[in-house]
């Protein structure tokens, strides 16, 4: 992509309304623009990252056996009356009336709708297990939308719903999502810690929030340092096999949010391993049994010919919130430092003097990198080199390839690693080979 033809509205001033670094950097780097409180337009650079995050989420959901579909954003109120949540949900729900005076709502979540889809088609234990997910915009009229995409009103969520015959199999479904989440966040360069979370009136121990530690996080958390060093399950994990060993390993060290915090249990953790910190909730998994299937009549036939309400769980990931969480974890004074898997482009090619002998070298490395499938943002504009460097650092692409008149005298270009700051002078061919 040539920057001269792109749309990257970088802000020079630091926006005053942004209280935290990720929000400031997303606005300055031209990734998002607020259209109304907590409602954002995704500008091209932000949209690219959102798509990369979404892709990773999809790959890991699919790997674990979940099946993707897409439900609408607008839902009929009647479904929510069946579950009893229409009144209970309160002001966070955006309620809408259509021209026929039918009550509708902009979905804050989809338990009711997926239960309705399930009950319309599935009748037998033979069709289980089933896990259906979608990635769709949600609306919650948050009292205090803030921190940019971190707490928006309109936000993108991945939500999966599992259906099983009994508690034991539902627990296995829960384990599959638990492991998929460990892999998902690690691939984005994040350390997201599963922490025991509140199950409310349903009880039991099957609810975890995945939390990224950050001083700007809204949750207060307590953990045993040991959990930070645990291995992430590999790509070859057998999701049809027994995952309880992995779950055991990850749920043994103490880790809880303030609602579930147990001073006595935390007291047993060695003093030098105790961490109390703040964190961002990027995911939440929850087994809730028959909470929706019972009132909504989603029943399946057992092998013995008995009808039972299906056991369910739901599993959310804050896809748009993740951009904020990643930037909170990956930045320096100059800007964002994207982990490679989610970077909007892999390489920023800087032409230090457009209209000079630099053009030819830039054009040729640009063509070769593109041909090799490397995503390049080529700054071909006639602006100052200093401005180009600052913009590239701000938008945080993993590598910068700098072509300048001085280097070219000895036939060399510079490759800079954004994360480490390491610089290397190479021939254009060697630079291309390094970046492929
Ligand atoms: P929070 O405690 O932050 O309000 P929640 O517990 O209400 O979140 P869930 O219902 O568990 O959220 O939704 C699943 C995921 O969706 C959350 O883990 C979070 O990552 C994301 N999410 C929830 N609310 C928002 C929001 N207002 N803006 C962006 N992402 C959100
Ligand atoms: Mg909430
Ligand atoms: Mg929460
Ligand atoms: Mg939650």
Short mmCIF file of C-alpha atoms in Angstrom, two decimals, residues 171-172 175-176 178-179 182 230-233 237-238 241-253:
data_model
loop_
_atom_site.label_atom_id
_atom_site.label_comp_id
_atom_site.label_asym_id
_atom_site.label_seq_id
_atom_site.Cartn_x
_atom_site.Cartn_y
_atom_site.Cartn_z
CA UNK A 171 -17.46 -29.50 31.30
CA UNK A 172 -15.43 -30.98 28.44
CA UNK A 175 -12.29 -27.16 28.79
CA UNK A 176 -12.01 -26.95 25.01
CA UNK A 178 -10.48 -22.68 28.02
CA UNK A 179 -7.60 -24.13 26.00
CA UNK A 182 -5.06 -19.70 26.11
CA UNK A 230 2.93 -21.86 32.44
CA UNK A 231 3.29 -23.29 28.92
CA UNK A 232 0.69 -22.44 26.27
CA UNK A 233 -0.87 -25.61 24.73
CA UNK A 237 -3.39 -30.09 21.01
CA UNK A 238 -5.96 -32.86 20.59
CA UNK A 241 -8.84 -35.86 23.81
CA UNK A 242 -8.75 -35.28 27.55
CA UNK A 243 -7.79 -31.68 28.33
CA UNK A 244 -8.26 -31.93 32.08
CA UNK A 245 -4.48 -32.09 32.71
CA UNK A 246 -4.01 -28.66 31.10
CA UNK A 247 -6.96 -27.23 33.02
CA UNK A 248 -5.62 -28.67 36.27
CA UNK A 249 -2.24 -27.06 35.63
CA UNK A 250 -3.75 -23.65 34.85
CA UNK A 251 -6.24 -23.61 37.70
CA UNK A 252 -3.85 -24.70 40.45
CA UNK A 253 -1.89 -21.46 41.08
#
